[in-house]
Coordinates of C-alpha atoms in Angstrom, one line a residue:
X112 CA 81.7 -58.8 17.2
X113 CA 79.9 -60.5 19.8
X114 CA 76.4 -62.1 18.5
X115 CA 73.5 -60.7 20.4
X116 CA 70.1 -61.0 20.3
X117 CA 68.2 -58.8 18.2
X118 CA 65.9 -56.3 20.1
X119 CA 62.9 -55.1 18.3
X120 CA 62.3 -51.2 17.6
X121 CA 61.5 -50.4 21.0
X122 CA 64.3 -48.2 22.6
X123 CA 62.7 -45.0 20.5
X124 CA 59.3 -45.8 21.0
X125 CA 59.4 -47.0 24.7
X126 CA 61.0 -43.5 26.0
X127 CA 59.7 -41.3 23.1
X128 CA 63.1 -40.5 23.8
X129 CA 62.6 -37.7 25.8
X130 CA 65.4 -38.2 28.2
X131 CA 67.4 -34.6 29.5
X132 CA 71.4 -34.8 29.4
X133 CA 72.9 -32.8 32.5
X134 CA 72.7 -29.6 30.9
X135 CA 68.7 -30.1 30.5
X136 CA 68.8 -30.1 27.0
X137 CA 65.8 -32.9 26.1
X138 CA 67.0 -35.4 22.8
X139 CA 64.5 -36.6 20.4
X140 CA 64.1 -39.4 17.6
X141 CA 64.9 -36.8 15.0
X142 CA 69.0 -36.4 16.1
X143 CA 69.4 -40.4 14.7
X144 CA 68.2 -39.8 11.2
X145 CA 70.9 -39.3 9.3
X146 CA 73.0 -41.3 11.9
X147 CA 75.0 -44.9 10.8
X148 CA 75.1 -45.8 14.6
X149 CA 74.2 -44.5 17.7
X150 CA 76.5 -45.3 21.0
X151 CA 75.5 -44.8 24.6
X152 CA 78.4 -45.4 26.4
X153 CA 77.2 -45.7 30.7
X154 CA 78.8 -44.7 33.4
X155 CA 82.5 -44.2 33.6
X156 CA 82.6 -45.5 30.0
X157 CA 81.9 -42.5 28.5
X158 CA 85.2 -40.8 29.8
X159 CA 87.2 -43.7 28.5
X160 CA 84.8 -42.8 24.9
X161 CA 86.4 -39.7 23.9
X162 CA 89.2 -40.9 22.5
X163 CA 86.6 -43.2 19.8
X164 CA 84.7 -40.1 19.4
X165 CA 86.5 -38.2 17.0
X166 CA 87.3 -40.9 14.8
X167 CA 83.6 -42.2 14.1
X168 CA 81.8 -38.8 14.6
X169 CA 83.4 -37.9 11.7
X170 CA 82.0 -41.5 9.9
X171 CA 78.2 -40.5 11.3
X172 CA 78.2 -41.9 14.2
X173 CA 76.5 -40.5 17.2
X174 CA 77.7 -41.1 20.7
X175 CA 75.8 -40.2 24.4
X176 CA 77.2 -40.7 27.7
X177 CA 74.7 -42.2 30.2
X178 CA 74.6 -42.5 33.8
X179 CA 71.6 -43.0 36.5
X180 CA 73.0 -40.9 39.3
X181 CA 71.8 -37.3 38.3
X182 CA 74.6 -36.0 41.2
X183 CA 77.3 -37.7 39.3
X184 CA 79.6 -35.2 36.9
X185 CA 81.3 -35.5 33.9
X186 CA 82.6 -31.9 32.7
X187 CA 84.0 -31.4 29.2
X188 CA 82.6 -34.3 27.8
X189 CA 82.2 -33.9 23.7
X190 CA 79.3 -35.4 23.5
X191 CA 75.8 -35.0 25.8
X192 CA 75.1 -37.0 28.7
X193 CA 71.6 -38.5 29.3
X194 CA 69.9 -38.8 32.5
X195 CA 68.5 -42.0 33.1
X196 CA 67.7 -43.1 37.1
X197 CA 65.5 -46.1 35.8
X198 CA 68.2 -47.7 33.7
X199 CA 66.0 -48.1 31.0
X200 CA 68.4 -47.8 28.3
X201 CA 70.4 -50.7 30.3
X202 CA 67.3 -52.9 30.2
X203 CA 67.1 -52.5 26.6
X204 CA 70.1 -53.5 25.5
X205 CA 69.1 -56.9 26.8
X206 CA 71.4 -56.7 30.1
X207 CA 71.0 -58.3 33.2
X208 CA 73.4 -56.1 34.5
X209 CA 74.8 -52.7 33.0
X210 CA 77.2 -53.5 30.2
X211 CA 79.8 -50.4 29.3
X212 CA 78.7 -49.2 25.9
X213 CA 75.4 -50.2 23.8
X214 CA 75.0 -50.0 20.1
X215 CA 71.9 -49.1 18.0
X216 CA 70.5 -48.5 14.8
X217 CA 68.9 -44.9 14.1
X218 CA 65.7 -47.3 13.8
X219 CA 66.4 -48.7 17.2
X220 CA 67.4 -52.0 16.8
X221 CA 70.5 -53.4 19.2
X222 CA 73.7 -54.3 16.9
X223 CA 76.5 -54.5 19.9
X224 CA 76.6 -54.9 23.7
X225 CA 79.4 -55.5 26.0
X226 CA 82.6 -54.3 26.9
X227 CA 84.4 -51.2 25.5
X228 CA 87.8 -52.6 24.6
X229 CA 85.9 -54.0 21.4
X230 CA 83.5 -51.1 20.4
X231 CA 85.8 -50.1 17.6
X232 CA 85.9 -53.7 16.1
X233 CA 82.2 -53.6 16.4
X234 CA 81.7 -50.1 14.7
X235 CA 83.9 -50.7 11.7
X236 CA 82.2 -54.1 11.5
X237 CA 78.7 -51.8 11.7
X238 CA 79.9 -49.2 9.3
X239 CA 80.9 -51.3 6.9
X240 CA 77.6 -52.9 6.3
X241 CA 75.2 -49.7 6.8
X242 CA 75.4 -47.0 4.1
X243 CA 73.3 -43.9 5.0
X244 CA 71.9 -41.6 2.8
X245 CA 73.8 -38.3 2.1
X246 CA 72.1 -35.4 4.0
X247 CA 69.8 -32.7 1.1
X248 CA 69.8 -29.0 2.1
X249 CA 65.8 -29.5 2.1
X250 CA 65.3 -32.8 4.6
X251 CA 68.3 -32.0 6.9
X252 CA 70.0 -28.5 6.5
X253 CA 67.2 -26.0 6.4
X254 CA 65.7 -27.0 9.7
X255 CA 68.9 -26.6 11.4
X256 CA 70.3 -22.8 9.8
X257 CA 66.6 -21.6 10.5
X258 CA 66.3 -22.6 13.8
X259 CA 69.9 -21.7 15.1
X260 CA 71.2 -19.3 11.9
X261 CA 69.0 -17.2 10.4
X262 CA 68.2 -15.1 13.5
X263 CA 71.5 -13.6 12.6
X264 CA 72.1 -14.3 9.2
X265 CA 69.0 -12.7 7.0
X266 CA 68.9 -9.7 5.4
X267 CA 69.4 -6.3 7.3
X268 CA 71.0 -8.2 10.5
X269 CA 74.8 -8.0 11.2
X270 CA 75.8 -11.2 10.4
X271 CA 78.2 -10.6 6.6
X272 CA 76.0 -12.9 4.8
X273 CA 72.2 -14.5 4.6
X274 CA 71.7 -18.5 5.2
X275 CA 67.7 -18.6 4.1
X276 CA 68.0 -19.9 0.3
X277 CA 69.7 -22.7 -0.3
X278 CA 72.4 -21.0 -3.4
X279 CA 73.4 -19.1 -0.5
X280 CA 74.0 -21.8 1.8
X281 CA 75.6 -24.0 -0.3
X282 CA 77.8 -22.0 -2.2
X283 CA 79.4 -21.9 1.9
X284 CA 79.2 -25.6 3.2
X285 CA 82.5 -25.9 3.8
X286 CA 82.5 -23.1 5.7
X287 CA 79.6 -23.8 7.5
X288 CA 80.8 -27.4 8.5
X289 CA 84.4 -25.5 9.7
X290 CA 83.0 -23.0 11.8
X291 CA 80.4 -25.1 13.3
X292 CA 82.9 -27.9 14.3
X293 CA 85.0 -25.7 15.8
X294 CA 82.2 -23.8 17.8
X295 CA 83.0 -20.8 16.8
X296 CA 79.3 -20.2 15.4
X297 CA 77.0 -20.0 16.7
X298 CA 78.8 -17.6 18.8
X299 CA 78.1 -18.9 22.6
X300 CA 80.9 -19.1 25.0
X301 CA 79.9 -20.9 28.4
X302 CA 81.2 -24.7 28.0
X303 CA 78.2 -27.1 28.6
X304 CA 78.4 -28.8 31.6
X305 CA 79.5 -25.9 33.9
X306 CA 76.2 -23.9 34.3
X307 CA 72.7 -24.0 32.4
X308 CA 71.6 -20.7 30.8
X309 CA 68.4 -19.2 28.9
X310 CA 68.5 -19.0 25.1
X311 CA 71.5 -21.2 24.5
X312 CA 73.1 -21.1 21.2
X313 CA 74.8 -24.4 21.0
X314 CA 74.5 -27.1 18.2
X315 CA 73.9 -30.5 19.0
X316 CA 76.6 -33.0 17.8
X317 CA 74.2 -34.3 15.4
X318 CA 73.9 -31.1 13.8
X319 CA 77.4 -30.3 13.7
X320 CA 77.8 -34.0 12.1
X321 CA 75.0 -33.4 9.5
X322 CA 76.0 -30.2 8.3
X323 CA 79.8 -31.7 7.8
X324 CA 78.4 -34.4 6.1
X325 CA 76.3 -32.2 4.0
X326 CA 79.4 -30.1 2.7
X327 CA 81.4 -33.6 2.6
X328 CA 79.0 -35.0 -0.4
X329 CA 78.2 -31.7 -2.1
X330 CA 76.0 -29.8 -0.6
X331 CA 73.0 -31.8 -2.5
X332 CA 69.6 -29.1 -2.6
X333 CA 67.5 -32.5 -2.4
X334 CA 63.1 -32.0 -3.0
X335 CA 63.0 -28.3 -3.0
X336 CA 58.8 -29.1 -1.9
X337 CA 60.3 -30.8 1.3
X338 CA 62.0 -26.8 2.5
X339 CA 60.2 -25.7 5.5
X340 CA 58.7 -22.4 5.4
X341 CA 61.7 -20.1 5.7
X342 CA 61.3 -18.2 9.2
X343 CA 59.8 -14.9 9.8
X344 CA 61.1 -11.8 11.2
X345 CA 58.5 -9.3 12.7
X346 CA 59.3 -5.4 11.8
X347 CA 58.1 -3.2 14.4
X348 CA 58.1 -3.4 18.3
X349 CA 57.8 -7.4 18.8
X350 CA 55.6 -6.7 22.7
X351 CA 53.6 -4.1 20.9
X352 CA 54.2 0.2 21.2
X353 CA 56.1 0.8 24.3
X354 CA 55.4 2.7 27.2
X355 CA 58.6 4.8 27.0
X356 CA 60.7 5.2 24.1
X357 CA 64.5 6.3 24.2
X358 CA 66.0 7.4 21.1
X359 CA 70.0 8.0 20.9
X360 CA 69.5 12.2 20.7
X361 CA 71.3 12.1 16.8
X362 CA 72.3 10.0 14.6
X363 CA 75.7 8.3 14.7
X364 CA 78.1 7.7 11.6
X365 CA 80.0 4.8 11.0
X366 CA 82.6 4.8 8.4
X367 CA 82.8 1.5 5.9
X368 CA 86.3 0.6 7.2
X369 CA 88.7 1.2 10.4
X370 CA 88.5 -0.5 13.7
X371 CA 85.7 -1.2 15.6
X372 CA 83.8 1.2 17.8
X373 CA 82.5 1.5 21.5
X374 CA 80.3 4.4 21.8
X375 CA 78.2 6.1 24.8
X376 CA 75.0 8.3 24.2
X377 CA 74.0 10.1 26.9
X378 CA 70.4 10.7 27.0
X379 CA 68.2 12.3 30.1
X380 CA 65.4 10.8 30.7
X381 CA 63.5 13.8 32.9
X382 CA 61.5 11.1 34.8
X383 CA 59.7 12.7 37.9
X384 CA 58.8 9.5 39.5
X385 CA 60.4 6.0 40.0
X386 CA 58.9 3.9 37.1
X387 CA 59.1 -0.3 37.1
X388 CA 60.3 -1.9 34.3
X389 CA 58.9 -5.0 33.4
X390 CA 60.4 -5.9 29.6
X391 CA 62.6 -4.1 27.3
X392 CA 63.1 -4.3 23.8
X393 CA 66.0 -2.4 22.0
X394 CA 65.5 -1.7 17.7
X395 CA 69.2 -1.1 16.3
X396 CA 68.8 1.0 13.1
X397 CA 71.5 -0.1 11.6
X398 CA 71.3 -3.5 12.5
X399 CA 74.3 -4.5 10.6
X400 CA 76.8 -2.3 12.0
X401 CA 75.7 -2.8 15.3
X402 CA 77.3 -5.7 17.6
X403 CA 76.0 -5.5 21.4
X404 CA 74.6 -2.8 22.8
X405 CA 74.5 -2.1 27.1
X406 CA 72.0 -0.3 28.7
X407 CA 73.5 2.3 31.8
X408 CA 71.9 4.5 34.6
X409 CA 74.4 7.3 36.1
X410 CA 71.8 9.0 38.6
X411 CA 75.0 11.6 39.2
X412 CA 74.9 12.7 36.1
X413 CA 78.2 12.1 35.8
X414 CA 78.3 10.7 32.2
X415 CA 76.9 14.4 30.4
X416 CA 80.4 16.1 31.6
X417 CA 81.7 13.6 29.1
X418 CA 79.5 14.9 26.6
X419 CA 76.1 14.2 24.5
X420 CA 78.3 10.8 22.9
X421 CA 81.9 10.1 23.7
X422 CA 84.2 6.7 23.1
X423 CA 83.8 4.4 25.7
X424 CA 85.7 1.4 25.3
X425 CA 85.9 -0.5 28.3
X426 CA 83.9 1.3 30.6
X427 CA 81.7 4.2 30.3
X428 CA 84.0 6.3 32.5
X429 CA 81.6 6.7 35.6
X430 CA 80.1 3.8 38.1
X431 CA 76.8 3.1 36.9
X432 CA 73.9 3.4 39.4
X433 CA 71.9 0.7 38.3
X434 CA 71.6 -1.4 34.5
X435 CA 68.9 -2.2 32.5
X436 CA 70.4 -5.3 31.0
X437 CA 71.9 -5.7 27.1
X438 CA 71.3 -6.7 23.9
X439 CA 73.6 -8.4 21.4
X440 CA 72.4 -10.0 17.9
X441 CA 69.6 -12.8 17.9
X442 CA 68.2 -11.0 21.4
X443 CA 64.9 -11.2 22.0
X444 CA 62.9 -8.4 23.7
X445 CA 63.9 -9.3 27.5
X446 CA 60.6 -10.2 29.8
X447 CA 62.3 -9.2 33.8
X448 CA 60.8 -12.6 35.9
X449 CA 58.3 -12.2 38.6
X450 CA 59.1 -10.3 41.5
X451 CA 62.1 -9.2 39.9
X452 CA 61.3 -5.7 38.0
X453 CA 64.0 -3.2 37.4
X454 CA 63.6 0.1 39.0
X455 CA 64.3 3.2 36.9
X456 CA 65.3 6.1 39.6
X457 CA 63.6 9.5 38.8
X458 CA 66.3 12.0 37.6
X459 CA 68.7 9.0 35.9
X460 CA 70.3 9.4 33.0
X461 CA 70.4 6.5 30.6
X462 CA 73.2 5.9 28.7
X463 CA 73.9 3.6 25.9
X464 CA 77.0 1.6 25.0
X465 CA 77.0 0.6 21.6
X466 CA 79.7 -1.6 20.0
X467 CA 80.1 -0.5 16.3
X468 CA 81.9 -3.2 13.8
X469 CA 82.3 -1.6 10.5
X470 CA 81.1 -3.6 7.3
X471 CA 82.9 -1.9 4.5
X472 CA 79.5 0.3 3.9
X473 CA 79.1 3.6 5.6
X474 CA 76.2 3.7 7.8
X475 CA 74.0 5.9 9.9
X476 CA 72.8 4.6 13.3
X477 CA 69.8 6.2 15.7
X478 CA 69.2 3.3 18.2
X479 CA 65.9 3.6 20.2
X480 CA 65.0 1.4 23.3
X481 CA 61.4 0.8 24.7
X482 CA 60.8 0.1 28.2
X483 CA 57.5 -1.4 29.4
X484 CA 56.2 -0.3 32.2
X485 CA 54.3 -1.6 35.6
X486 CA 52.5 -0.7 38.7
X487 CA 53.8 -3.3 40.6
X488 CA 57.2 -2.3 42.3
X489 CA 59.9 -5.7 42.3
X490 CA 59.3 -8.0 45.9
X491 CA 62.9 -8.8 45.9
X492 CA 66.0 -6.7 44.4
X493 CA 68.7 -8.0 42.4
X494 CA 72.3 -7.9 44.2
X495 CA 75.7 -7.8 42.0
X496 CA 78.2 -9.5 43.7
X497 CA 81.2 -8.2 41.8
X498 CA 84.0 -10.7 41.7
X499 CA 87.6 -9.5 39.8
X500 CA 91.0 -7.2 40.9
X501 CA 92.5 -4.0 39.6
X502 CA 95.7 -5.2 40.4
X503 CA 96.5 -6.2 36.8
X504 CA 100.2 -6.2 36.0
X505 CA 100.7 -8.7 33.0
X506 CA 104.5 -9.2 31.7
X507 CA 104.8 -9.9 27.5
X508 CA 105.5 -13.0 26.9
X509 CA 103.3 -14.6 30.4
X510 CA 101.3 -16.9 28.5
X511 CA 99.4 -18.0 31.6
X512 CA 98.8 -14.7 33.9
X513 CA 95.8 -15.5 37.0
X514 CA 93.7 -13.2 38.5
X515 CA 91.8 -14.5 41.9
X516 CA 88.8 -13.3 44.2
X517 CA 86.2 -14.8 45.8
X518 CA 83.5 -13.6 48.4
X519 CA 81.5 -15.4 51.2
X520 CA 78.1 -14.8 51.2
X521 CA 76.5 -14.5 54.7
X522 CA 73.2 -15.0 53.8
X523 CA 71.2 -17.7 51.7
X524 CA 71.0 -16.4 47.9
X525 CA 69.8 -17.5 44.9
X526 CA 72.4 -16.9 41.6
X527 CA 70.1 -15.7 38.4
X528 CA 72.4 -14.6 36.3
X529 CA 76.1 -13.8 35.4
X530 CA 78.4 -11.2 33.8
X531 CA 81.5 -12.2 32.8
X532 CA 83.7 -8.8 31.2
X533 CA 87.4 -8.9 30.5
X534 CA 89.6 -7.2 27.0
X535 CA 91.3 -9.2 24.8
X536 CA 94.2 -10.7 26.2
X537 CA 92.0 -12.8 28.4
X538 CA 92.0 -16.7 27.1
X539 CA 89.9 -18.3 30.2
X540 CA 87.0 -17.9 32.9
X541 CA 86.4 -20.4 35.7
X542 CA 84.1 -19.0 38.1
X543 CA 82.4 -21.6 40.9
X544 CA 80.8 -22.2 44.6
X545 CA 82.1 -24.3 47.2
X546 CA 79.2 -24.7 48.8
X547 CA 78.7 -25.3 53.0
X548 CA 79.0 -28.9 52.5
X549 CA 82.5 -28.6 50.4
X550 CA 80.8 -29.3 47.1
X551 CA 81.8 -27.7 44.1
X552 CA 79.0 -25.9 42.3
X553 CA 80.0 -24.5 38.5
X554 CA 78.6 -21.4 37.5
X555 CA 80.5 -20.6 34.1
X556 CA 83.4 -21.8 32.5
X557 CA 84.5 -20.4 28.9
X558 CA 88.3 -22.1 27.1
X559 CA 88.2 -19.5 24.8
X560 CA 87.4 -15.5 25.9
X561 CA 86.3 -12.9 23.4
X562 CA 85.5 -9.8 23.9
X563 CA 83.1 -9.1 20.8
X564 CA 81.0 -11.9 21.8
X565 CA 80.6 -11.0 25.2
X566 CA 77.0 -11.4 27.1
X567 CA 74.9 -11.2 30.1
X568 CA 74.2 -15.1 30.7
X569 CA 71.2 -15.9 33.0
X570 CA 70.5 -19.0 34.4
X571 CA 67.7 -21.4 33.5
X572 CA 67.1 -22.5 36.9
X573 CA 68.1 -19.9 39.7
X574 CA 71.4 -21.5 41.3
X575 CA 70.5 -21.8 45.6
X576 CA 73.9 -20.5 47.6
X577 CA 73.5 -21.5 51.2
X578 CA 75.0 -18.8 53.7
X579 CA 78.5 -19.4 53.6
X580 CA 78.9 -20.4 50.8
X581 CA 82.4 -19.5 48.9
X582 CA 82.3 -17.9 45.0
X583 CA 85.4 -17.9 44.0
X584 CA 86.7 -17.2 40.1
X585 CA 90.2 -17.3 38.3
X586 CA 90.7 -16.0 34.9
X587 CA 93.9 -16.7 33.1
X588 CA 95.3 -14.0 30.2
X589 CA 98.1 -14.9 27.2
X590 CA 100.2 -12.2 26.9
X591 CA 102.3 -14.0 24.6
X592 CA 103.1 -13.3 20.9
X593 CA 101.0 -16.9 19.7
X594 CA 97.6 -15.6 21.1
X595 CA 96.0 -14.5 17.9
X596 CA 93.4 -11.9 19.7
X597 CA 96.8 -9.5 21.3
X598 CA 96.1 -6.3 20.0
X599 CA 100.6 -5.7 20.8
X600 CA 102.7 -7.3 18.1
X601 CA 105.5 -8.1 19.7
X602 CA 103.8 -8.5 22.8
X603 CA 103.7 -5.7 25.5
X604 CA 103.4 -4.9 29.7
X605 CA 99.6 -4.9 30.0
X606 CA 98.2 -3.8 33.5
X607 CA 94.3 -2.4 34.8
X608 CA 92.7 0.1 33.0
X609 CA 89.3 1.1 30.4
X610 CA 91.6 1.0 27.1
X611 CA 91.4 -1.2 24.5
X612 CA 95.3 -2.3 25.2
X613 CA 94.6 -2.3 29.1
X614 CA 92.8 -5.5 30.6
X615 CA 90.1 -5.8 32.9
X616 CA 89.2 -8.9 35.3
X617 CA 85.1 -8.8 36.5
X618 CA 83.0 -11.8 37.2
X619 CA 79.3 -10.5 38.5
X620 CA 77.1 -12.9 40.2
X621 CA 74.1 -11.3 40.2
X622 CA 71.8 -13.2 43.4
X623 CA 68.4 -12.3 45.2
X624 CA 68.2 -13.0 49.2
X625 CA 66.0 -15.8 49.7
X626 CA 64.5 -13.9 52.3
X627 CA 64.5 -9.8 51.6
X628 CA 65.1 -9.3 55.5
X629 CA 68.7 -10.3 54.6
X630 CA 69.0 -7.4 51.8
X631 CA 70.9 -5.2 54.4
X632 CA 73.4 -7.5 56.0
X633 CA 73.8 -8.6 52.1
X634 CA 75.0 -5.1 51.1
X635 CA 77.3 -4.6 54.0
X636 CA 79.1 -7.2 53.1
X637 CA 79.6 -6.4 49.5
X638 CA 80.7 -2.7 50.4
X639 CA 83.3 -4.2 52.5
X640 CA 84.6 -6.3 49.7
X641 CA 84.5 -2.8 47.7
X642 CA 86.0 -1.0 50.0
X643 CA 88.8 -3.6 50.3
X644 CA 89.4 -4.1 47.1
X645 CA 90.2 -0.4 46.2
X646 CA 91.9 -0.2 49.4
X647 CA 90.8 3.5 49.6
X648 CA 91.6 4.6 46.2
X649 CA 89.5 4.1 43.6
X650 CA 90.7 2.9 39.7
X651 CA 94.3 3.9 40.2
X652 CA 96.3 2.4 37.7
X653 CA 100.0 1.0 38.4
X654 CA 102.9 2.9 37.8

């Protein structure tokens, strides 16, 4: 390993270490702890990183890519990239100019600088010579379950099983460590790196590293006086009483065992006047039956000649005239932003979709939402630009089906949010913007669809769509026998349609004209993509 000098403890304390990575996630002093090593590999060096990574994560080493143009993009990196214009992370590795990767202690001290071809030399030669201290349920473990777990996982919620004590954590550390490597929980499907949304439920590598390491040495309990105050769960409404409460008319069994269920309740609302909804908070009863819940308006009436409650996989078997948003577990009571309230028509309907997953207990469900209310009607409306194709007509066996749309938009738009909806056949979602200037904007990308997790993602920072620019999306479906989710065993023809063996293709862009004078020529253009795309029939499905 190549001698350098030794830099005092500055790197930490110099930039409190407050730099963002491109997703806008800020990292602090407290993801190096439990770290042996710390890598920052710059510039085009931390592409040619990810084939280290997986190796010396695994031996508790952290790694961050970092580059000083914020316009330049790495996608589908494993590991975050910082943002550093100033090069200050350059200048502390003792560099006249920019070497490729940088190695420090967790206390901040430089241990290797220089070229990448002899980073792995210089870690073993690190790792060799730096034990770290095994990670205790108390210092290291509590801190991360309670701030991205327990939401879910306490008593009365729908996750199977409670992470607040530590017996009940530790007698599932293995677990734990599998399902958080894998990303499969906390459930969140966007990739980073492809859009930046509210409320994201995405471990940091550090946290995925200390929690394997955790299970790795035995789960240790550690100074049971060094466990944080477990976290508190409010009961009653969390924004205080409600100005309007809606309350599913009975109460809905659910039987221990069977399949899951989707469920609509129909429930009038008898409103005389328009009324402007400015939050909304929904209060499962049975908290851990129920899985996501969306919230419909069918002005037509449409939904009652279905009945008072009625399965509704899919769709709710009308068009909706309007939405009041959704709720899936660890939701908190949705605040609408500024300007942006929703607009409950007089004479609506609401009508709730509830996704039931049996637990092997009978339960008894009587949902209620509450709407709060204001005076102040919205200054701009919310447009969903629906992106997706009936025209569904999947072979068995395709293990790589695409379904293509895109739209122009002929006015300047800002994206807020985005609803991403297929069954269960579907394995990917790529949907962008190719902006005026030919860049390529990403607005979500998941590897690996499911339908019980899906969501209503907004974005942290409105996404700005000059006129003309392109959305496009492309979703990609396995019909074959080795996708695990394919309700057909052996495979089977799978084409449009609201059943549970049907599939489905819709990418909604929901967007707000910069300027409200725009709304009209907006919504001409969207019921011209409508009416093209049903081509004068409407939900017809193939033969």
């Amino acid at each position: 390993m190549p001698a350098l000098p030794v830099v005092p403890a500055l790197l930490l304390a110099a930039l409190s270490f407050q730099l963002p990575d491109t997703e806008g996630v800020r990292h602090t002093p407290a993801e190096f702890r439990q770290s042996k090593a710390v890598v920052f590999a710059f510039g085009d060096s931390a592409q040619k990183a990810v084939s280290l990574y997986p190796v010396y994560a695994r031996r508790g080493v952290l790694f961050y890519g970092v580059q000083s143009d914020p316009a330049a993009h790495q996608p589908g990196l494993p590991f975050p990239v910082l943002l550093d214009p100033r090069r200050q992370l350059a200048r502390l590795a003792g560099a006249k100019s920019t070497p490729e990767v940088a190695v420090f202690s967790p206390a901040g001290t430089l241990l290797y600088g220089g070229p990448l071809h002899t980073l792995e030399r210089a870690l073993d030669s690190i790792l060799a010579a730096r034990p770290a201290s095994a990670p205790t349920f108390a210092r290291d473990v509590a801190p991360i379950l309670y701030q991205h777990c327990a939401i879910c996982h306490h008593p009365g919620e729908v996750a199977p099983f409670p992470l607040i004590a530590y017996q009940d954590a530790a007698k599932r550390a293995q677990l734990i460590a599998t399902v958080t490597a894998s990303r499969y929980m906390p459930p969140w499907q966007p990739q980073p790196g492809y859009g930046h949304f509210q409320g994201e439920r995405r471990l940091r590598d550090a946290d995925i590293a200390t929690l394997r390491r955790w299970a790795q040495v035995g789960a240790p309990q550690g100074n049971p006086a060094q466990i944080p105050p477990a976290p508190h769960f409010p009961e009653g409404w969390q924004l205080g009483p409600p100005d309007m409460t809606i309350r599913m008319p009975k109460p809905f069994a659910i039987a221990a065992d069977g399949p899951d269920q989707y469920m609509c309740f129909v429930i009038p609302l008898q409103l005389t006047a328009d009324k402007y909804v400015r939050a909304l908070e929904f209060r499962p009863a049975a908290r851990s039956v129920v899985h996501h819940a969306l919230f419909l308006l069918d002005a037509g009436h449409i939904g009652r000649q279905l009945g008072e409650s009625y399965p509704c996989f899919g769709t709710p078997g009308f068009l909706p005239s309007g939405a009041l948003g959704g709720w899936t577990p660890g939701t908190q009571p949705a605040r609408m932003p500024d300007g942006l309230q929703l607009i409950l028509r007089k004479g609506s309907d609401l009508v709730m979709q509830i996704h039931y997953h049996p637990t092997g207990k009978a339960e008894t469900d009587q949902s209620t939402l509450g709407l709060y209310f204001t005076d102040q009607p919205p200054a701009k409306w919310v447009a969903d630009i629906a992106l997706g194709s009936h025209r569904i007509d999947i072979p068995p066996g395709e293990r790589a089906y695409k379904v293509r749309d895109h739209f122009t938009t002929p006015v300047d738009v800002e994206a807020v949010g985005i609803i991403p909806h297929a069954h269960y056949i579907c394995k990917e979602m790529d949907g962008w913007a190719i902006l005026p200037d030919g860049r390529k904007q990403w607005l979500i990308r998941i590897r690996d669809w499911n339908f019980d997790w899906q969501e209503q993602y907004r974005y942290a920072i409105p996404v700005k769509l000059p006129a003309d620019t392109d959305l496009q999306m492309e979703f990609t479906y396995d019909n074959s026998d080795a996708n695990p989710r394919n309700p057909n065993h052996p495979p089977k023809r799978v084409v449009w349609g609201p059943g549970t063996t049907d599939e489905m293709a819709g990418l909604h862009v929901q967007v707000v004209p910069e300027d409200m004078d725009d709304w009209h020529e907006l919504g001409q253009a969207l019921w011209g993509k409508f009416m093209r795309s049903v081509g004068g029939g409407f939900y017809k499905k193939p033969e």
